[in-house]
Coordinates of C-alpha atoms in Angstrom, one line a residue:
Chain R
M1 CA 34.7 1.9 -13.3
Q2 CA 35.2 5.6 -13.1
C3 CA 33.3 8.3 -11.1
V4 CA 30.9 10.0 -13.5
K5 CA 31.8 13.4 -11.9
C6 CA 35.5 13.5 -11.5
G7 CA 36.9 10.4 -13.3
A8 CA 38.5 9.0 -10.1
K9 CA 38.1 5.3 -9.3
A10 CA 34.4 4.6 -8.6
V11 CA 33.3 2.9 -5.4
Y12 CA 29.6 3.0 -5.7
Y13 CA 27.2 2.3 -8.5
S14 CA 23.7 3.7 -8.2
V15 CA 21.1 1.5 -9.8
Y16 CA 18.6 4.4 -9.8
S17 CA 20.7 6.9 -11.8
G18 CA 22.9 4.3 -13.6
H19 CA 25.9 6.4 -12.5
S20 CA 29.1 5.4 -10.6
F21 CA 30.7 7.6 -8.0
C22 CA 33.9 8.0 -6.0
A23 CA 33.4 8.3 -2.3
K24 CA 33.8 12.1 -2.3
C25 CA 31.4 12.7 -5.2
F26 CA 28.9 10.2 -3.8
M27 CA 28.8 12.1 -0.6
K28 CA 28.3 15.4 -2.5
S29 CA 25.5 13.7 -4.4
V30 CA 23.7 12.7 -1.2
E31 CA 24.1 16.2 0.2
Q32 CA 22.8 17.8 -3.0
R33 CA 19.7 15.5 -2.9
V34 CA 19.1 16.4 0.7
R35 CA 19.4 20.1 -0.1
A36 CA 17.0 19.6 -3.0
T37 CA 14.4 18.0 -0.7
I38 CA 14.8 20.8 1.8
N39 CA 14.3 23.4 -1.0
R40 CA 11.6 21.7 -2.9
Y41 CA 9.4 21.1 0.1
K42 CA 10.5 24.3 1.9
L43 CA 11.3 22.2 5.0
F44 CA 13.0 25.1 6.8
D45 CA 12.3 28.8 7.2
P46 CA 15.2 31.3 7.5
E47 CA 14.5 32.0 11.2
D48 CA 13.8 28.4 12.2
R49 CA 15.0 27.0 15.5
I50 CA 15.8 23.5 14.4
V51 CA 16.1 20.6 16.8
I52 CA 17.5 17.4 15.4
A53 CA 16.1 14.2 16.9
I54 CA 19.3 12.2 17.2
S55 CA 19.8 8.6 18.3
G56 CA 23.4 8.0 17.5
G57 CA 22.5 5.6 14.7
K58 CA 23.8 6.0 11.2
D59 CA 20.8 7.9 9.9
S60 CA 20.7 10.6 12.6
Q61 CA 24.5 10.9 12.4
V62 CA 24.2 11.6 8.6
L63 CA 21.3 13.9 9.2
A64 CA 23.1 16.0 11.8
T65 CA 26.2 16.2 9.6
I66 CA 24.3 17.4 6.5
I67 CA 22.0 19.7 8.4
A68 CA 25.0 21.3 10.1
K69 CA 26.3 22.1 6.6
V70 CA 23.0 23.3 5.2
E71 CA 22.3 25.5 8.2
K72 CA 25.3 27.7 7.2
D73 CA 23.0 28.9 4.4
F74 CA 20.4 30.0 6.9
P75 CA 22.3 32.5 9.2
G76 CA 19.1 33.4 11.0
A77 CA 18.4 29.8 11.9
T78 CA 19.7 27.9 15.0
L79 CA 20.5 24.3 15.4
S80 CA 20.6 21.9 18.4
A81 CA 20.0 18.2 19.0
L82 CA 17.9 16.1 21.3
I83 CA 18.3 12.5 22.3
V84 CA 15.8 10.4 24.2
D85 CA 16.9 7.5 26.4
E86 CA 14.2 4.9 26.6
G87 CA 16.2 3.2 29.4
V88 CA 16.5 -0.2 27.7
P89 CA 19.7 -1.6 29.3
G90 CA 22.6 -1.6 27.0
Y91 CA 20.6 -0.4 24.0
R92 CA 21.0 3.4 24.0
D93 CA 24.4 3.7 25.8
F94 CA 26.5 3.7 22.6
G95 CA 24.1 6.1 20.9
L96 CA 24.3 8.5 23.8
R97 CA 28.1 8.5 23.8
R98 CA 28.3 8.8 20.0
S99 CA 25.7 11.6 19.8
K100 CA 27.7 13.6 22.3
E101 CA 30.9 13.0 20.4
L102 CA 29.4 13.9 17.0
C103 CA 27.5 17.0 18.4
D104 CA 30.8 18.2 19.9
E105 CA 32.5 17.8 16.5
L106 CA 29.8 19.6 14.7
G107 CA 29.4 22.3 17.3
I108 CA 25.8 21.5 18.1
E109 CA 24.4 21.6 21.6
L110 CA 22.9 18.3 22.7
T111 CA 20.1 17.9 25.2
T112 CA 19.5 14.5 26.8
T113 CA 16.2 13.4 28.2
S114 CA 14.7 10.0 29.2
F115 CA 11.5 8.1 29.7
K116 CA 12.4 7.9 33.3
E117 CA 12.7 11.7 33.6
L118 CA 9.5 12.5 31.7
F119 CA 7.2 9.6 32.6
G120 CA 8.8 8.3 35.8
Y121 CA 9.5 4.8 34.4
S122 CA 11.9 3.3 31.8
L123 CA 10.5 1.4 28.8
P124 CA 11.2 -2.0 30.3
E125 CA 9.5 -0.9 33.5
I126 CA 6.5 0.2 31.5
V127 CA 6.4 -3.0 29.6
S128 CA 6.5 -5.0 32.8
I129 CA 3.7 -2.9 34.4
A130 CA 1.7 -3.5 31.2
E131 CA 2.2 -7.3 31.5
Q132 CA 1.2 -7.2 35.2
K133 CA -2.0 -5.3 34.3
G134 CA -2.7 -7.6 31.3
V135 CA -2.5 -4.8 28.8
S136 CA -1.6 -6.6 25.6
L137 CA 0.3 -3.9 23.7
G138 CA 3.8 -4.5 22.3
A139 CA 6.8 -2.6 23.6
C140 CA 7.0 -0.8 20.2
T141 CA 3.6 0.7 20.6
F142 CA 4.5 2.2 24.0
C143 CA 7.9 3.3 22.7
G144 CA 6.5 5.0 19.5
I145 CA 3.8 6.9 21.4
L146 CA 6.0 7.9 24.3
R147 CA 9.1 8.9 22.1
R148 CA 6.8 11.1 20.1
R149 CA 5.5 12.8 23.2
A150 CA 9.0 13.1 24.7
I151 CA 10.4 14.7 21.6
N152 CA 7.6 17.2 21.3
V153 CA 7.7 18.2 25.0
K154 CA 11.4 18.7 25.1
A155 CA 11.6 20.4 21.6
K156 CA 9.0 23.0 22.9
E157 CA 11.2 23.5 26.0
L158 CA 14.1 24.2 23.7
G159 CA 12.0 26.7 21.8
A160 CA 12.1 24.6 18.6
T161 CA 10.1 25.6 15.5
K162 CA 11.0 22.5 13.6
V163 CA 12.1 19.0 14.6
A164 CA 14.2 17.2 12.0
T165 CA 14.2 13.4 12.0
G166 CA 16.5 10.9 10.3
H167 CA 13.8 8.8 8.5
N168 CA 15.3 7.5 5.3
L169 CA 13.6 6.2 2.1
D170 CA 13.4 2.6 3.5
D171 CA 11.7 3.8 6.7
E172 CA 9.2 5.9 4.9
A173 CA 8.3 3.2 2.3
Q174 CA 7.9 0.6 5.2
T175 CA 5.6 3.0 7.0
A176 CA 3.5 3.7 4.0
L177 CA 3.2 0.0 3.3
M178 CA 2.4 -0.8 6.9
N179 CA -0.3 1.8 7.0
L180 CA -2.0 0.3 3.9
L181 CA -1.7 -3.3 5.3
R182 CA -3.3 -2.0 8.5
G183 CA -5.9 -0.1 6.6
D184 CA -4.9 3.1 8.3
V185 CA -5.8 5.6 5.7
V186 CA -5.5 8.6 8.0
R187 CA -1.8 7.8 8.8
L188 CA -1.2 7.0 5.1
L189 CA -2.5 10.5 4.2
R190 CA -0.3 12.2 6.8
L191 CA 2.9 10.7 5.6
G192 CA 4.4 13.6 3.6
P193 CA 7.9 15.1 3.8
K194 CA 6.4 17.8 5.9
P195 CA 3.2 18.2 7.8
V196 CA 0.4 19.4 5.5
E197 CA -1.1 21.4 8.4
E198 CA 0.3 22.9 11.5
F199 CA -1.3 22.2 14.8
P200 CA -0.9 24.5 17.8
G201 CA 1.3 22.9 20.4
F202 CA 2.9 20.4 18.0
V203 CA 6.4 21.2 16.7
P204 CA 6.3 20.4 13.0
R205 CA 8.5 17.5 12.0
V206 CA 10.5 17.4 8.8
K207 CA 12.4 14.5 7.2
P208 CA 15.3 15.7 5.0
L209 CA 16.5 12.1 4.3
R210 CA 13.1 10.9 3.1
Y211 CA 14.4 10.2 -0.5
I212 CA 17.8 8.8 0.4
P213 CA 17.8 4.9 0.5
E214 CA 19.1 3.3 3.6
K215 CA 22.0 1.8 1.6
E216 CA 23.2 5.3 0.9
T217 CA 22.9 6.7 4.4
T218 CA 24.9 3.7 5.5
L219 CA 27.5 4.3 2.9
Y220 CA 27.7 8.0 3.6
A221 CA 28.3 7.3 7.3
Y222 CA 30.9 4.7 6.3
F223 CA 32.8 7.1 4.0
K224 CA 32.7 9.7 6.8
G225 CA 34.4 7.1 9.0
Y226 CA 31.5 7.1 11.5
P227 CA 31.0 4.1 13.6
L228 CA 28.3 1.9 12.1
Y229 CA 28.0 -0.2 15.2
E230 CA 24.3 -0.3 16.0
V231 CA 22.8 -2.2 18.9
E232 CA 19.6 -3.8 17.8
C233 CA 16.7 -3.0 20.1
P234 CA 15.8 -6.2 22.0
Y235 CA 12.2 -5.5 21.2
V236 CA 12.6 -5.2 17.4
R237 CA 11.6 -8.7 16.6
E238 CA 8.2 -8.0 18.0
S239 CA 7.4 -5.4 15.4
M240 CA 5.5 -5.7 12.1
R241 CA 8.1 -3.3 10.7
D242 CA 10.8 -5.9 10.9
E243 CA 8.7 -8.2 8.7
I244 CA 7.8 -5.4 6.2
R245 CA 11.4 -4.5 6.0
S246 CA 12.4 -8.0 4.7
I247 CA 9.5 -8.2 2.3
L248 CA 10.2 -4.7 0.9
N249 CA 13.9 -5.5 0.4
E250 CA 12.9 -8.7 -1.4
I251 CA 10.6 -6.8 -3.7
E252 CA 13.1 -4.0 -4.3
G253 CA 15.6 -6.6 -5.3
R254 CA 13.4 -7.9 -8.0
H255 CA 11.8 -4.5 -8.9
P256 CA 14.3 -1.7 -8.3
G257 CA 12.6 1.6 -7.7
T258 CA 9.7 0.1 -5.7
K259 CA 10.6 1.9 -2.4
Y260 CA 10.9 5.2 -4.2
A261 CA 7.6 4.6 -6.0
I262 CA 5.8 3.9 -2.7
V263 CA 7.2 7.1 -1.1
R264 CA 6.2 9.2 -4.2
A265 CA 2.7 7.7 -4.0
A266 CA 2.5 8.6 -0.3
D267 CA 3.6 12.1 -1.2
R268 CA 0.7 12.4 -3.7
L269 CA -1.8 10.9 -1.3
S270 CA -0.6 13.2 1.5
A271 CA -1.0 16.2 -0.8
M272 CA -4.6 15.1 -1.4
G273 CA -5.0 14.5 2.4
A274 CA -4.2 18.2 2.9
S275 CA -7.8 18.9 2.0
L276 CA -9.1 16.6 4.8
K277 CA -9.2 18.9 7.8
V278 CA -8.5 17.2 11.0
R279 CA -9.8 18.8 14.2
V280 CA -7.0 19.1 16.7
G281 CA -7.5 20.2 20.2
S282 CA -5.6 19.7 23.5
C283 CA -5.4 16.6 25.6
K284 CA -7.5 17.3 28.8
Y285 CA -4.8 15.8 31.0
C286 CA -1.5 17.0 29.6
G287 CA -2.5 19.8 27.2
E288 CA -0.5 18.2 24.3
P289 CA -2.1 18.5 20.9
T290 CA -4.4 15.6 20.0
S291 CA -7.4 14.8 17.8
R292 CA -9.0 13.0 20.8
D293 CA -10.1 14.1 24.2
V294 CA -7.2 12.3 25.9
C295 CA -4.0 11.8 23.9
R296 CA -2.7 8.4 23.2
A297 CA 0.3 8.9 25.6
C298 CA -2.0 9.9 28.5
E299 CA -4.4 7.1 27.7
L300 CA -1.6 4.5 27.8
L301 CA -0.1 6.0 31.0
E302 CA -3.6 6.0 32.6
V303 CA -4.3 2.4 31.7
L304 CA -1.0 1.5 33.3
G305 CA -1.9 3.6 36.4
V306 CA 1.2 5.7 35.7
T307 CA 0.9 9.5 35.6
S308 CA 3.3 11.7 33.8
Chain I
M1 CA -17.7 -28.3 16.3
Q2 CA -21.3 -27.3 15.6
C3 CA -22.7 -24.8 13.1
V4 CA -23.4 -21.5 14.8
K5 CA -26.7 -21.2 12.8
C6 CA -28.3 -24.6 12.8
G7 CA -26.3 -26.8 15.2
A8 CA -25.4 -29.3 12.5
K9 CA -21.8 -30.6 12.2
A10 CA -19.6 -27.6 11.2
V11 CA -17.2 -27.9 8.3
Y12 CA -15.8 -24.4 8.1
Y13 CA -14.4 -22.1 10.8
S14 CA -14.2 -18.4 9.9
V15 CA -11.2 -16.7 11.5
Y16 CA -12.8 -13.3 10.9
S17 CA -16.1 -13.9 12.6
G18 CA -14.9 -16.6 15.0
H19 CA -17.9 -18.7 13.9
S20 CA -18.2 -22.3 12.6
F21 CA -20.6 -23.2 9.8
C22 CA -22.1 -26.3 8.2
A23 CA -21.9 -26.3 4.4
K24 CA -25.4 -25.1 3.9
C25 CA -25.2 -22.2 6.4
F26 CA -21.7 -21.3 5.1
M27 CA -23.1 -20.9 1.6
K28 CA -26.0 -18.8 2.9
S29 CA -23.6 -16.6 4.8
V30 CA -21.6 -16.0 1.6
E31 CA -24.8 -15.1 -0.3
Q32 CA -25.9 -12.8 2.5
R33 CA -22.6 -11.0 2.4
V34 CA -22.7 -10.6 -1.4
R35 CA -26.3 -9.2 -1.1
A36 CA -25.1 -6.8 1.6
T37 CA -22.3 -5.6 -0.7
I38 CA -24.8 -5.1 -3.5
N39 CA -27.2 -3.2 -1.3
R40 CA -24.7 -1.1 0.6
Y41 CA -22.9 0.1 -2.5
K42 CA -26.0 0.1 -4.7
L43 CA -24.2 -2.0 -7.3
F44 CA -27.4 -2.6 -9.3
D45 CA -30.4 -0.5 -10.3
P46 CA -33.8 -2.1 -10.7
E47 CA -33.8 -1.9 -14.5
D48 CA -30.1 -2.9 -15.1
R49 CA -29.1 -5.0 -18.0
I50 CA -26.4 -7.0 -16.2
V51 CA -23.7 -8.8 -18.1
I52 CA -21.5 -11.2 -16.0
A53 CA -17.9 -11.4 -17.2
I54 CA -17.4 -15.1 -16.9
S55 CA -14.3 -17.2 -17.3
G56 CA -15.3 -20.6 -16.1
G57 CA -13.0 -20.3 -13.1
K58 CA -14.4 -20.8 -9.5
D59 CA -14.9 -17.1 -8.8
S60 CA -17.0 -16.4 -11.9
Q61 CA -19.0 -19.6 -11.4
V62 CA -19.8 -18.4 -7.8
L63 CA -20.6 -14.9 -9.1
A64 CA -23.0 -16.2 -11.8
T65 CA -24.7 -18.5 -9.3
I66 CA -25.3 -15.9 -6.6
I67 CA -26.2 -13.1 -9.1
A68 CA -28.8 -15.4 -10.7
K69 CA -30.4 -15.7 -7.2
V70 CA -30.2 -12.0 -6.4
E71 CA -31.6 -11.0 -9.8
K72 CA -34.9 -12.6 -8.8
D73 CA -35.3 -9.7 -6.4
F74 CA -35.0 -7.3 -9.4
P75 CA -37.8 -8.4 -11.8
G76 CA -37.1 -5.4 -14.1
A77 CA -33.4 -6.4 -14.5
T78 CA -32.0 -8.8 -17.1
L79 CA -29.0 -11.0 -16.8
S80 CA -26.6 -12.5 -19.4
A81 CA -23.0 -13.6 -19.4
L82 CA -20.0 -13.0 -21.6
I83 CA -16.8 -15.0 -22.0
V84 CA -13.6 -13.8 -23.8
D85 CA -11.3 -16.4 -25.4
E86 CA -7.8 -15.1 -25.5
G87 CA -6.7 -18.0 -27.8
V88 CA -4.0 -19.3 -25.5
P89 CA -3.9 -23.0 -26.5
G90 CA -5.4 -25.3 -23.9
Y91 CA -6.0 -22.5 -21.4
R92 CA -9.5 -21.4 -22.0
D93 CA -11.1 -24.6 -23.4
F94 CA -12.2 -25.9 -20.1
G95 CA -13.6 -22.5 -19.0
L96 CA -15.6 -22.2 -22.2
R97 CA -17.2 -25.6 -21.8
R98 CA -17.8 -25.1 -18.1
S99 CA -19.3 -21.6 -18.6
K100 CA -21.7 -22.9 -21.2
E101 CA -22.8 -25.8 -18.9
L102 CA -23.3 -23.5 -15.9
C103 CA -25.1 -20.8 -17.8
D104 CA -27.5 -23.5 -19.2
E105 CA -28.1 -24.7 -15.7
L106 CA -28.8 -21.2 -14.4
G107 CA -30.9 -20.2 -17.5
I108 CA -28.5 -17.4 -18.5
E109 CA -27.6 -16.6 -22.1
L110 CA -23.9 -16.8 -22.8
T111 CA -22.1 -14.9 -25.5
T112 CA -18.6 -15.9 -26.5
T113 CA -16.1 -13.6 -28.1
S114 CA -12.3 -13.8 -28.7
F115 CA -9.2 -11.7 -29.3
K116 CA -9.1 -13.3 -32.7
E117 CA -12.6 -12.1 -33.6
L118 CA -12.1 -8.6 -32.1
F119 CA -8.5 -7.9 -32.9
G120 CA -7.6 -10.3 -35.7
Y121 CA -5.0 -12.1 -33.6
S122 CA -4.9 -14.4 -30.6
L123 CA -2.8 -13.5 -27.5
P124 CA 0.1 -15.8 -28.4
E125 CA 0.1 -14.3 -31.9
I126 CA 0.2 -10.8 -30.4
V127 CA 3.0 -11.7 -28.0
S128 CA 5.0 -13.1 -30.9
I129 CA 4.5 -10.0 -33.0
A130 CA 5.6 -7.9 -30.0
E131 CA 8.7 -10.0 -29.7
Q132 CA 9.5 -9.6 -33.4
K133 CA 9.0 -5.8 -33.1
G134 CA 11.1 -5.7 -30.0
V135 CA 8.2 -4.3 -27.9
S136 CA 9.2 -5.2 -24.4
L137 CA 5.8 -5.6 -22.7
G138 CA 4.7 -8.8 -20.9
A139 CA 1.8 -10.9 -22.1
C140 CA -0.2 -9.9 -19.0
T141 CA 0.0 -6.2 -20.1
F142 CA -1.5 -7.0 -23.5
C143 CA -4.0 -9.4 -22.1
G144 CA -5.2 -7.0 -19.4
I145 CA -5.7 -4.0 -21.8
L146 CA -7.3 -6.1 -24.5
R147 CA -9.6 -8.1 -22.3
R148 CA -10.9 -4.8 -20.8
R149 CA -11.5 -3.5 -24.3
A150 CA -13.1 -6.8 -25.4
I151 CA -15.5 -6.9 -22.5
N152 CA -16.6 -3.2 -22.9
V153 CA -17.1 -3.5 -26.6
K154 CA -19.2 -6.7 -26.4
A155 CA -21.1 -5.6 -23.3
K156 CA -22.2 -2.5 -25.2
E157 CA -23.3 -4.7 -28.1
L158 CA -25.4 -6.7 -25.6
G159 CA -27.0 -3.4 -24.4
A160 CA -25.4 -3.8 -20.9
T161 CA -25.8 -1.1 -18.3
K162 CA -23.5 -3.0 -15.8
V163 CA -20.7 -5.5 -16.1
A164 CA -20.3 -7.7 -13.0
T165 CA -16.8 -9.3 -12.5
G166 CA -15.8 -12.0 -10.1
H167 CA -12.9 -10.2 -8.3
N168 CA -12.7 -11.5 -4.8
L169 CA -11.1 -10.0 -1.7
D170 CA -7.7 -11.5 -2.5
D171 CA -7.7 -10.1 -6.0
E172 CA -8.7 -6.6 -4.8
A173 CA -6.1 -6.6 -2.0
Q174 CA -3.4 -7.7 -4.4
T175 CA -4.3 -4.9 -6.9
A176 CA -4.3 -2.2 -4.2
L177 CA -0.9 -3.4 -2.9
M178 CA 0.5 -3.5 -6.5
N179 CA -0.8 0.0 -7.2
L180 CA 1.0 1.3 -4.1
L181 CA 4.2 -0.6 -4.9
R182 CA 4.2 0.8 -8.4
G183 CA 3.3 4.3 -7.1
D184 CA 0.2 4.3 -9.2
V185 CA -2.0 6.6 -7.1
V186 CA -4.6 7.2 -9.8
R187 CA -5.4 3.5 -10.0
L188 CA -5.3 3.1 -6.3
L189 CA -7.9 5.9 -6.0
R190 CA -10.1 4.2 -8.6
L191 CA -10.3 0.9 -6.9
G192 CA -13.7 1.0 -5.2
P193 CA -16.5 -1.6 -5.3
K194 CA -18.2 0.5 -8.0
P195 CA -16.9 3.3 -10.3
V196 CA -17.0 6.6 -8.5
E197 CA -17.9 8.3 -11.7
E198 CA -19.6 7.2 -14.9
F199 CA -17.9 7.8 -18.3
P200 CA -19.9 7.9 -21.5
G201 CA -19.1 4.8 -23.6
F202 CA -17.8 2.8 -20.6
V203 CA -20.1 0.2 -19.1
P204 CA -19.7 0.6 -15.3
R205 CA -18.1 -2.5 -13.6
V206 CA -19.2 -3.8 -10.3
K207 CA -17.5 -6.4 -8.1
P208 CA -20.1 -8.2 -5.8
L209 CA -17.4 -10.6 -4.5
R210 CA -15.0 -7.8 -3.4
Y211 CA -15.3 -8.7 0.3
I212 CA -15.3 -12.5 0.0
P213 CA -11.9 -14.1 0.6
E214 CA -10.7 -16.4 -2.1
K215 CA -10.7 -19.3 0.3
E216 CA -14.5 -18.8 0.7
T217 CA -15.3 -18.5 -3.0
T218 CA -13.3 -21.8 -3.5
L219 CA -15.2 -23.5 -0.7
Y220 CA -18.6 -22.2 -2.0
A221 CA -17.8 -23.7 -5.4
Y222 CA -16.6 -26.9 -3.8
F223 CA -19.8 -27.3 -1.7
K224 CA -21.9 -26.6 -4.9
G225 CA -20.0 -29.5 -6.4
Y226 CA -18.6 -27.2 -9.1
P227 CA -15.4 -28.4 -10.8
L228 CA -12.5 -26.6 -9.2
Y229 CA -10.1 -27.6 -12.0
E230 CA -8.4 -24.5 -13.2
V231 CA -5.8 -24.4 -15.9
E232 CA -3.0 -22.0 -14.9
C233 CA -2.4 -19.5 -17.6
P234 CA 1.1 -20.2 -19.0
Y235 CA 2.0 -16.6 -18.7
V236 CA 1.1 -16.2 -15.0
R237 CA 4.6 -16.5 -13.7
E238 CA 5.5 -13.4 -15.6
S239 CA 3.3 -11.2 -13.6
M240 CA 4.1 -9.2 -10.5
R241 CA 0.6 -10.3 -9.2
D242 CA 1.8 -13.8 -8.7
E243 CA 4.6 -12.5 -6.4
I244 CA 2.3 -10.2 -4.5
R245 CA -0.2 -13.1 -4.0
S246 CA 2.4 -15.1 -2.1
I247 CA 3.6 -12.2 -0.1
L248 CA 0.1 -11.2 0.9
N249 CA -0.8 -14.8 1.8
E250 CA 2.2 -14.9 4.1
I251 CA 1.3 -11.7 5.8
E252 CA -2.3 -12.7 6.1
G253 CA -1.2 -15.9 7.8
R254 CA 0.7 -14.0 10.5
H255 CA -1.8 -11.0 10.7
P256 CA -5.3 -12.3 9.9
G257 CA -7.5 -9.5 8.6
T258 CA -4.8 -7.8 6.5
K259 CA -6.4 -8.4 3.1
Y260 CA -9.7 -7.0 4.4
A261 CA -7.9 -3.9 6.0
I262 CA -6.2 -3.2 2.6
V263 CA -9.5 -3.4 0.7
R264 CA -11.2 -1.2 3.3
A265 CA -8.4 1.3 3.0
A266 CA -8.8 1.3 -0.8
D267 CA -12.5 1.9 -0.4
R268 CA -11.8 5.0 1.7
L269 CA -9.2 6.2 -0.7
S270 CA -11.5 5.7 -3.7
A271 CA -14.2 7.6 -1.9
M272 CA -11.8 10.5 -1.5
G273 CA -10.6 10.0 -5.1
A274 CA -14.2 10.7 -6.2
S275 CA -13.5 14.4 -5.8
L276 CA -10.6 14.2 -8.3
K277 CA -12.3 14.7 -11.6
V278 CA -10.7 12.8 -14.5
R279 CA -11.3 14.2 -18.0
V280 CA -12.5 11.4 -20.1
G281 CA -13.0 11.7 -23.9
S282 CA -13.0 9.3 -26.8
C283 CA -10.1 7.5 -28.5
K284 CA -9.5 9.2 -31.8
Y285 CA -9.2 5.8 -33.5
C286 CA -11.8 3.5 -31.9
G287 CA -14.1 5.9 -30.1
E288 CA -13.8 3.9 -26.9
P289 CA -13.7 6.1 -23.7
T290 CA -10.2 7.1 -22.6
S291 CA -8.4 9.8 -20.7
R292 CA -5.8 10.1 -23.5
D293 CA -6.0 11.0 -27.2
V294 CA -5.4 7.4 -28.2
C295 CA -6.6 4.6 -25.8
R296 CA -4.1 2.1 -24.5
A297 CA -5.6 -0.7 -26.6
C298 CA -5.2 1.2 -29.9
E299 CA -1.7 2.4 -28.8
L300 CA -0.6 -1.2 -28.3
L301 CA -2.2 -2.4 -31.5
E302 CA -0.7 0.4 -33.4
V303 CA 2.8 -0.3 -32.0
L304 CA 2.4 -3.8 -33.2
G305 CA 1.2 -2.7 -36.6
V306 CA -2.1 -4.6 -35.9
T307 CA -5.3 -2.6 -36.4
S308 CA -8.6 -3.6 -34.8

């Protein structure tokens, strides 16, 4: 098979478009689609101070690489990266090294922070305190809430006006599906490519890879020669996401286009959700934005008797 | 284990409520929940002419039985039943006999109609015409669209002001999930217990069993001594629904409450969808209500060169 663009030997066939690509043209096609997402949804402003939430995994490597290229079109914008170490032994070490290496290559400044630094305890320590106190919440719940807080707090310190995350099509379809299965309409309606509303104190998050299937972010990283080695989080088997991932891959196999259809549906729902005003104030403990009196992060830390 | 209500020997344990019931109290509990749905969502008006869409399967038997009881509270209302024979050999025979028998027992008048009567052809004939003409639509697509048309046309002839259908919690959760997987936001937003808007020419449909799990409609029918024998439609394996049913049962097994959470989410979405006005006019061929120029039923029949 030949590349539809340049006639060279094709290495990838896209079921969606029905086209075959050589490695070079495939990478260009991914970059073009990311640019199209950025333009269509106006993810960035010319003067943005963009902070990439990096993990060292394939998606965030691909994100950093493409955003570094795109940023050249926005001479008024600045770019840096932020990595959060949850302190799970052996899990983030590779990502920390790889993020440093890639940011050096791309000429992006990297800031490192950790649960320990921000909250006084690592994730395993928090999980073990929770067990002692009989708090029956999974590690993924703590991690999700605290990572969100960590990224927002550090991004503000860095003067960020946007945080870019590496969520790909698969992640977003999984999240939309999980929100429906949990009956969480509010989260389902918030799941657009860009926040429908801006809240004081919360740095808006954008997801430039939202329409790129995981298969393609992996392939892009592979063609770039990036290490694909990923340490699986020891807690991953606890999460409903892991279950939804397999189910969705099965359905996609039989009905190609399903992941895309779900994400498009979430887009339309979130556009509708824009009209539902959410009252956002400040957490009475930490001052971070929240729709509650006390934010989820402070609530968790309080239950555990841990103060941030 | 003892029945939580009367202390008799329990035969059913409800995971949702954490209560055990004897057969009699279980049936009462189902009836109470159906009444609660009817009251909460105002499914019926005092002067309604209610037509039950019956199939002879367990759900529609349970529906007819409970509605016949509830109707006694609405002396101004009338009740009748309607069955549609798709003409699939061997499939509907039992349902036709059983519906007649049950309606006689309940003192409800039953009207029978068929695809043949209304459209000139049975479903298998339509499927074979479609194959000859190279129309690549599954039998379930034809059946769904034509059954909907058949029920509306005959219900109007019967002077109906409401059509009640036997959709249970499982059906509704499957439909919501399918709509998301297909990216069909419009249908997802329309999926409430009751139409959010009334359209001229379309008899509003209500779903009194919407919050009763399939397991419980089956058990109710079993305790009533109703025949549970159901002939599986020979086309069922073609449908995506069959796939979604298994997936959802798997998830429900691991996360009890998921079906309910999905249906509640669909409720909230459809309440929001109420604000999205849909323009509904009349099909230029048959005059039935549609948001298009030509309704889906006429479009299908036209493609096949079959006129109704």
